[in-house]
mmCIF file of C-alpha atoms in Angstrom:
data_model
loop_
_atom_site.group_PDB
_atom_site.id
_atom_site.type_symbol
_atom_site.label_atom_id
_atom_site.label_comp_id
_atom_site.label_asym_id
_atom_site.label_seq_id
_atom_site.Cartn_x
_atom_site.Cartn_y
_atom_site.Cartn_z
ATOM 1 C CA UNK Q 29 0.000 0.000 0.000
ATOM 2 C CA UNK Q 30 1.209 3.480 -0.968
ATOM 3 C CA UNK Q 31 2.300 5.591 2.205
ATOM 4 C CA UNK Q 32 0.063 8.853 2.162
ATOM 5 C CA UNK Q 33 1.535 13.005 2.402
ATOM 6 C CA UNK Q 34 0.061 14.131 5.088
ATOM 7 C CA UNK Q 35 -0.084 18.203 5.209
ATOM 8 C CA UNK Q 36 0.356 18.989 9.043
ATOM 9 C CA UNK Q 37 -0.144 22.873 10.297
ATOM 10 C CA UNK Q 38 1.624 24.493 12.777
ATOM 11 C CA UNK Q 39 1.249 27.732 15.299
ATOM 12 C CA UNK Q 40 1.391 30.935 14.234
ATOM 13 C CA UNK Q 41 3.298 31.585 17.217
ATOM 14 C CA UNK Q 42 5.053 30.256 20.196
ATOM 15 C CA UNK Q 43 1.845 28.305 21.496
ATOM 16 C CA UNK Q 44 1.950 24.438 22.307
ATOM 17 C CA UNK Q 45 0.609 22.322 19.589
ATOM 18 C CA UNK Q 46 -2.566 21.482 21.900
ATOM 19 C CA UNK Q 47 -3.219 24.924 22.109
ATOM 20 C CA UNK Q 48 -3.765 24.751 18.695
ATOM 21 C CA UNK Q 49 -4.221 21.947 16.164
ATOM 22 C CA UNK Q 50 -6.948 19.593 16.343
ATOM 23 C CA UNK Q 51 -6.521 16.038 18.172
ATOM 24 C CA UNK Q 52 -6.819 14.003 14.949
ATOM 25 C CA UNK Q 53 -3.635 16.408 13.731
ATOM 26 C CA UNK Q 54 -1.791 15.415 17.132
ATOM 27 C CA UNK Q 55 -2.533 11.700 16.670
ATOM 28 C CA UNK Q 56 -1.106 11.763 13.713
ATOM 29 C CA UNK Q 57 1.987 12.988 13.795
ATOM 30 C CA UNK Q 58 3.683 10.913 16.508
ATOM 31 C CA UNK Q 59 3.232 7.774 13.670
ATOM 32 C CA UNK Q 60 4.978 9.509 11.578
ATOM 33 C CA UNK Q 61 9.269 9.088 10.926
ATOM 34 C CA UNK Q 62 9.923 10.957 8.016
ATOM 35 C CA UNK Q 63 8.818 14.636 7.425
ATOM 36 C CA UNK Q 64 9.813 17.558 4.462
ATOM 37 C CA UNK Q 65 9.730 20.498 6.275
ATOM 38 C CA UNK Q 66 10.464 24.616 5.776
ATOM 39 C CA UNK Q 67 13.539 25.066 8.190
ATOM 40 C CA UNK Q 68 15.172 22.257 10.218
ATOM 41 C CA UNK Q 69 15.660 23.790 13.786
ATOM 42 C CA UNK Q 70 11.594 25.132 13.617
ATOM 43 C CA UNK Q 71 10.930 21.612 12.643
ATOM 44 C CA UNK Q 72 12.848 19.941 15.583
ATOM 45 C CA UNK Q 73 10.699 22.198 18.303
ATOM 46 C CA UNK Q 74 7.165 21.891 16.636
ATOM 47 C CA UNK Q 75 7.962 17.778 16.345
ATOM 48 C CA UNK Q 76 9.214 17.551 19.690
ATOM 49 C CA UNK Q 77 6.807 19.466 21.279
ATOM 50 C CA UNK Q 78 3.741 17.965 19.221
ATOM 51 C CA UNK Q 79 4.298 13.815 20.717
ATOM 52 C CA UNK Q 80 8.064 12.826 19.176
ATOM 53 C CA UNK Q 81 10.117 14.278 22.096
ATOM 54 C CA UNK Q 82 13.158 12.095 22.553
ATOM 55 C CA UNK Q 83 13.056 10.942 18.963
ATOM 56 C CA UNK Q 84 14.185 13.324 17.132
ATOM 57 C CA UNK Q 85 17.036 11.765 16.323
ATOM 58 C CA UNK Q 86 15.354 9.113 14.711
ATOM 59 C CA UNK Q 87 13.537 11.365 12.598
ATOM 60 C CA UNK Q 88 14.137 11.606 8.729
ATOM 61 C CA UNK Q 89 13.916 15.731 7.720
ATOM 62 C CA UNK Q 90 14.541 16.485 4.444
ATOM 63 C CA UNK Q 91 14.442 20.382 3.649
ATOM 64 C CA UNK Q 92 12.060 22.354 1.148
ATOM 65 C CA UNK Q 93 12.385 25.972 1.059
ATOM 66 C CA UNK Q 94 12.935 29.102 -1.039
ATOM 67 C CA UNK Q 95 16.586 28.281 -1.396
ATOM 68 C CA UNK Q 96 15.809 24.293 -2.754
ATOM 69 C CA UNK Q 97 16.956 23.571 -5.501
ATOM 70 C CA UNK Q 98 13.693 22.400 -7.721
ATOM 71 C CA UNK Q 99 15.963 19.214 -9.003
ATOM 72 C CA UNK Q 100 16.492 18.349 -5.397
ATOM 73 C CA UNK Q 101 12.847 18.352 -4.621
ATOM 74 C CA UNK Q 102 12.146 16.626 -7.447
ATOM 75 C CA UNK Q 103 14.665 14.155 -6.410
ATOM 76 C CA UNK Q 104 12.341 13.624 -3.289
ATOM 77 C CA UNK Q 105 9.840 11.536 -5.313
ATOM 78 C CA UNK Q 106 11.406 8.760 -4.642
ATOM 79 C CA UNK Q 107 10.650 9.295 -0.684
ATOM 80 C CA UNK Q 108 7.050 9.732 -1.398
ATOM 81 C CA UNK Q 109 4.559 7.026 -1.420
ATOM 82 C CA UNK Q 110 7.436 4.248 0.538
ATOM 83 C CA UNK Q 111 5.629 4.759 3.871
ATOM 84 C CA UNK Q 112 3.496 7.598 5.478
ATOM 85 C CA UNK Q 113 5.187 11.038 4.910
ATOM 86 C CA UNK Q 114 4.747 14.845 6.950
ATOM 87 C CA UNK Q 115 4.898 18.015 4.848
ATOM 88 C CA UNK Q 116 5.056 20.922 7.529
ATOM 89 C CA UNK Q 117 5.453 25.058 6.823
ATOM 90 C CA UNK Q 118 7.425 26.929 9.489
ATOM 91 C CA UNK Q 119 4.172 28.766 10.153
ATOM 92 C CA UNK Q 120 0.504 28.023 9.157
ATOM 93 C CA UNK Q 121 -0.491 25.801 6.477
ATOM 94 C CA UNK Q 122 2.163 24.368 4.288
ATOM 95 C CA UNK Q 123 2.250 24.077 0.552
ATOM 96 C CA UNK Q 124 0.052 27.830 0.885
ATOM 97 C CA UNK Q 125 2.448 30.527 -0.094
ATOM 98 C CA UNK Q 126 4.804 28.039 0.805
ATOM 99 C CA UNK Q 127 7.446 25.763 -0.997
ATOM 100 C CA UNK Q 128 6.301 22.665 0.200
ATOM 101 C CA UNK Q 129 3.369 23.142 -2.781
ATOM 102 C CA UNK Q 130 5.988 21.342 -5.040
ATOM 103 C CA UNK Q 131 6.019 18.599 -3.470
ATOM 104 C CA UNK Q 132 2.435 18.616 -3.546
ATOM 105 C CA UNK Q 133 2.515 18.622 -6.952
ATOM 106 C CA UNK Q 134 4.723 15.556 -7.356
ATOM 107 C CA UNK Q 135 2.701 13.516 -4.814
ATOM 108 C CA UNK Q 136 -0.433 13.509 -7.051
ATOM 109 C CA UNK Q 137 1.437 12.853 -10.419
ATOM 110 C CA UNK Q 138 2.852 9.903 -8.819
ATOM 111 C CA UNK Q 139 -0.962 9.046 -7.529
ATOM 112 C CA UNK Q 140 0.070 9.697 -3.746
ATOM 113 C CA UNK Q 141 -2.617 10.334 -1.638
ATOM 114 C CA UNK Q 142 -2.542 13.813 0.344
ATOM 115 C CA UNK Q 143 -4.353 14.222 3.411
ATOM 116 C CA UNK Q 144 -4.871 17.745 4.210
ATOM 117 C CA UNK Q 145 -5.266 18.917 8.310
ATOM 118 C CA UNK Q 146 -7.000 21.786 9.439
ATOM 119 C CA UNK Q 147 -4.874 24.262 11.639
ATOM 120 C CA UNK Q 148 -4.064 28.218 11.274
ATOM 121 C CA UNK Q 149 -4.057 30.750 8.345
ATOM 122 C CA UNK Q 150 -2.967 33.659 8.652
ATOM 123 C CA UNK Q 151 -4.354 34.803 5.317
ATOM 124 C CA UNK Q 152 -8.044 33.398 5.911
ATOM 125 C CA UNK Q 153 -7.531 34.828 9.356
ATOM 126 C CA UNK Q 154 -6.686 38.266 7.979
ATOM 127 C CA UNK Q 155 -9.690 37.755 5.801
ATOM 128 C CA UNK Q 156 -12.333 37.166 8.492
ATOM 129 C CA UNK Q 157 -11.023 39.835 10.787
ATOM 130 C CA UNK Q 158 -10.821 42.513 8.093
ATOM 131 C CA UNK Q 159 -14.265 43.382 7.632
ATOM 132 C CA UNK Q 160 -13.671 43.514 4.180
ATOM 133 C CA UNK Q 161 -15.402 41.178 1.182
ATOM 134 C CA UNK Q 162 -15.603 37.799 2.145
ATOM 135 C CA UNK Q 163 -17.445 36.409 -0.805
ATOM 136 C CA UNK Q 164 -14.881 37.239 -3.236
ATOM 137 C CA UNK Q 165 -11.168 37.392 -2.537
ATOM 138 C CA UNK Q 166 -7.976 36.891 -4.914
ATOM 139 C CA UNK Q 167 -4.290 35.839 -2.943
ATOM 140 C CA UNK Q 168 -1.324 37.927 -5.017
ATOM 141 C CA UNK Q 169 1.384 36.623 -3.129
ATOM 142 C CA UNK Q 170 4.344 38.529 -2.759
ATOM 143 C CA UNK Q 171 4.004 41.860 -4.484
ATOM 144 C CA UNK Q 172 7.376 42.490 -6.838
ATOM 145 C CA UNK Q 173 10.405 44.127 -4.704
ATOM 146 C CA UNK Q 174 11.519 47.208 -6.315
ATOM 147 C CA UNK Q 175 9.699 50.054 -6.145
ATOM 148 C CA UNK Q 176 8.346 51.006 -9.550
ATOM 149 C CA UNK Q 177 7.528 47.321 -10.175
ATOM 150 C CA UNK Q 178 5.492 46.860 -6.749
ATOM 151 C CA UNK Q 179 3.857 50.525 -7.138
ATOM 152 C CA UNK Q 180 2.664 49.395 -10.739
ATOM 153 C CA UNK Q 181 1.211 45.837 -9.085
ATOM 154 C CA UNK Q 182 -0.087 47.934 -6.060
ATOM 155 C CA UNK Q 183 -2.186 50.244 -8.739
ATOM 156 C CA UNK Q 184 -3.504 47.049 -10.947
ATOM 157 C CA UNK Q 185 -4.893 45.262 -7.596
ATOM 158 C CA UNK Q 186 -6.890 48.761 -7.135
ATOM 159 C CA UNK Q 187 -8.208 48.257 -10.149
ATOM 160 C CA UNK Q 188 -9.080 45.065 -10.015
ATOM 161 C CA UNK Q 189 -10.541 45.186 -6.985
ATOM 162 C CA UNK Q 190 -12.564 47.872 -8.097
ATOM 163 C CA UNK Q 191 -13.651 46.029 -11.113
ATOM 164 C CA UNK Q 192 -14.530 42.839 -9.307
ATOM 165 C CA UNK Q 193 -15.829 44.046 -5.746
ATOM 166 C CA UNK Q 194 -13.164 41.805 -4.753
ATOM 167 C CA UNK Q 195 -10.622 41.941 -1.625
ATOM 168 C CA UNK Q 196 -6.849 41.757 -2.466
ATOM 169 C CA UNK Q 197 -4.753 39.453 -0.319
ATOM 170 C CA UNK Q 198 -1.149 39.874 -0.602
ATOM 171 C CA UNK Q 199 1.939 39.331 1.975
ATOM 172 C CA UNK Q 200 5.655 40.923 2.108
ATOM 173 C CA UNK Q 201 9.182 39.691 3.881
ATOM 174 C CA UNK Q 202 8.602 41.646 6.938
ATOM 175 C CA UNK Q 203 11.534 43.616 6.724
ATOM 176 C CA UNK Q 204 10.234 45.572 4.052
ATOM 177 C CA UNK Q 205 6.954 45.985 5.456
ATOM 178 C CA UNK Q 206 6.968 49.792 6.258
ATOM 179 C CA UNK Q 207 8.087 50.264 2.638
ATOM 180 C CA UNK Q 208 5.580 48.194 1.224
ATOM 181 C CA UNK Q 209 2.607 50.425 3.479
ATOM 182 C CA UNK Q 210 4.169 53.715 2.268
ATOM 183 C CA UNK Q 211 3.890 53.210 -1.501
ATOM 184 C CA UNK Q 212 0.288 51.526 -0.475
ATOM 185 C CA UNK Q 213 -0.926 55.133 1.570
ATOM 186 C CA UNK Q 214 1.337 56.889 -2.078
ATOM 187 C CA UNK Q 215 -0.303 54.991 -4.824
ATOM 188 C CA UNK Q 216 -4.203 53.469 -3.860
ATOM 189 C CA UNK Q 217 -7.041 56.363 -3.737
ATOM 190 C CA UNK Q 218 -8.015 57.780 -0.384
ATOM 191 C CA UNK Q 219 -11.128 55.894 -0.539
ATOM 192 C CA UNK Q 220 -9.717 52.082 -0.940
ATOM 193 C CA UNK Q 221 -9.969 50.734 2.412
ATOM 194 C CA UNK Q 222 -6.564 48.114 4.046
ATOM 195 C CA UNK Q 223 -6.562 45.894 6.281
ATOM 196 C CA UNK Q 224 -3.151 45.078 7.913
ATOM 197 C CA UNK Q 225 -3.199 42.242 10.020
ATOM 198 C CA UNK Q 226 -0.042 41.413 11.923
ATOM 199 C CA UNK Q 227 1.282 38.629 14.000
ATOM 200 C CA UNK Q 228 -1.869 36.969 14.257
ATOM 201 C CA UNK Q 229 -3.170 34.378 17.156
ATOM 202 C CA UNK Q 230 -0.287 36.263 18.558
ATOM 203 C CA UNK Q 231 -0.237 38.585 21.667
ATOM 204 C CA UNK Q 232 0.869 41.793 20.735
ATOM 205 C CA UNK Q 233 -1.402 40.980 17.376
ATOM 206 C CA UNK Q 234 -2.096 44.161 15.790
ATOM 207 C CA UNK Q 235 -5.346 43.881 12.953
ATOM 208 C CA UNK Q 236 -6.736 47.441 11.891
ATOM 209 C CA UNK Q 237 -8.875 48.260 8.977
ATOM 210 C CA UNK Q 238 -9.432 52.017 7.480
ATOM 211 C CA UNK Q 239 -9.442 53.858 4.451
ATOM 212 C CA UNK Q 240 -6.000 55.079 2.881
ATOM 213 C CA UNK Q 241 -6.660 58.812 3.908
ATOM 214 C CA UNK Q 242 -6.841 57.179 7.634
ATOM 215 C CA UNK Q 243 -3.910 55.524 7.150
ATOM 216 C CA UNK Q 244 -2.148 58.385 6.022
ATOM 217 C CA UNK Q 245 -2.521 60.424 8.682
ATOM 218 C CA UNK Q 246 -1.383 57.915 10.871
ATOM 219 C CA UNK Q 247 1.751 57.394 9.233
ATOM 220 C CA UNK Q 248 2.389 61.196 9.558
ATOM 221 C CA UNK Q 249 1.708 60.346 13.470
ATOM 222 C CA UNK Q 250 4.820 57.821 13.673
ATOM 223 C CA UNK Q 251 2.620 54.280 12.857
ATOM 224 C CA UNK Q 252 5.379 52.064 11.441
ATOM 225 C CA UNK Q 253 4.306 48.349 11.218
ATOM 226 C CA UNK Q 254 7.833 47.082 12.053
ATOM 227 C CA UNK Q 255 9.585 43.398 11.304
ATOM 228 C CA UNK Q 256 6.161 41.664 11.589
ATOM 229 C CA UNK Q 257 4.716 38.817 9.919
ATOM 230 C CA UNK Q 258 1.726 40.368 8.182
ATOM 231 C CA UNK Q 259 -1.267 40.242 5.808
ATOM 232 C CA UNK Q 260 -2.130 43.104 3.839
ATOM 233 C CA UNK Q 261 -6.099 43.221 1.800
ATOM 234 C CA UNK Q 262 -6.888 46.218 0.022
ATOM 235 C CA UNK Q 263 -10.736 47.261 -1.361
ATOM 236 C CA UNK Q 264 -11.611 49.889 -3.382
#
C-alpha cells in the first residue's frame, strides 16, 4: 500500500501544539518518521513538542524551502509514497504561499494520496477579521520588490478590486513591510480601504482596517508596522 503526504499545520506563534491543532492532527503525527519540512531547527521544536520528544534523532527531515533547488525536490519523489510522509510550513499551512506546494505537486502525479489537516491561516484569518469582502477574494502573493515594479502591481490590484468588488490578499518579507505600506498610503485612492493584520493568534497581534486617507494620517503620526509577519487586503 502506498504511504500517504500528510499536510500537518503548525502555530502561528510560540503556542503548544494542543493549544492549537486539532486532536486528529496530534494523533497523527507521533506515527509519523519521516517529514519535508520549511527550516530544520523550527521543525525539531514543533515535532518535539507535538508527541516525538526524545526521537528526534530518529527522525528523517529532508528540507524544502525558497533556497531548494527544484531538481532536489524533485529528487524527493522517490521518498514519497514508501511509507506515510509529513509536509510541515514553518508557520501556518504548508504548501500555501509556501514551498512545500511542489512537493504537492509531485505527490499527485505519482498518484500519492494527500491528506490535508485543518490548523491556522494567517491569510483566511486576515480575511475574516478585516471586515472587508468575504465572498470574493484573490491571494497575489508577494508583491514584486523594487519600487516602480510593486507601485505598478499595487495600482492594478486597485483596479481590479474595483472592477470585481473583490478583496486583495497579498503578503511581504517583513523587513520591508513599512516600505511596502508607504507606496500603499502613495499609490491606492483615499477611498480604498486596508486591512493590515499582523502577528496573528499572537499577543501583541495588531489587525486594523481604514481607508487610505486614515492611514495616512497615521503614518504622519509615527505608525510604522515594524519586522512583523503580516497580511495586507486592500478594497476599493
Amino acid at each position: 500500500m502506498k504511504g500517504k503526504l500528510y499536510l500537518i499545520p503548525t502555530p502561528l506563534g510560540d503556542y503548544p501544539p494542543a493549544e492549537v491543532l486539532p486532536a486528529p492532527v496530534l494523533a497523527r503525527i507521533p506515527t509519523l518518521r519521516r517529514f519535508f519540512v520549511e527550516e530544520l531547527r523550527t521543525a525539531r521544536r514543533f515535532l518535539s513538542a507535538a508527541g516525538l520528544k526524545g526521537r528526534i534523532d530518529t527522525l528523517e527531515l529532508y528540507e524544502i524551502n525558497e533556497h531548494t533547488d527544484p531538481v532536489q525536490i524533485e529528487a524527493y519523489a522517490k521518498l514519497l509514497g514508501e511509507e506515510d510522509a509529513g509536509l510541515l510550513s514553518e508557520a501556518g499551512l504548508p504548501a500555501v504561499a509556501d514551498p512545500g506546494a511542489q512537493l504537492v505537486a509531485i505527490a499527485h502525479k505519482l498518484g500519492v494520496e494527500v491528506v490535508p489537516f485543518v490548523g491556522p491561516s494567517s491569510l483566511m484569518l486576515a480575511l475574516m477579521a478585516s471586515g472587508l469582502n468575504g465572498q470574493s477574494f484573490a491571494f497575489a502573493g508577494y508583491l514584486p520588490a523594487k519600487t516602480p515594479a510593486r507601485r505598478e502591481a499595487i495600482a492594478q490590484l486597485e483596479r481590479t478590486s474595483a472592477r470585481l468588488g473583490q478583496s486583495q490578499i497579498f503578503i511581504e518579507t517583513p523587513y520591508r513591510n513599512d516600505s511596502l505600506l508607504t507606496d500603499l498610503a502613495e499609490v491606492l485612492r483615499p477611498t480604498t480601504r486596508l486591512c493590515l493584520a499582523a502577528d496573528i493568534t499572537c499577543p501583541d497581534a495588531f489587525i486594523r482596517t481604514m481607508t487610505i486617507a486614515e492611514w495616512r494620517t497615521a503614518l504622519k503620526k509615527g505608525f510604522t508596522l515594524g519586522k512583523r509577519p503580516c497580511v495586507f487586503i486592500l478594497m476599493s
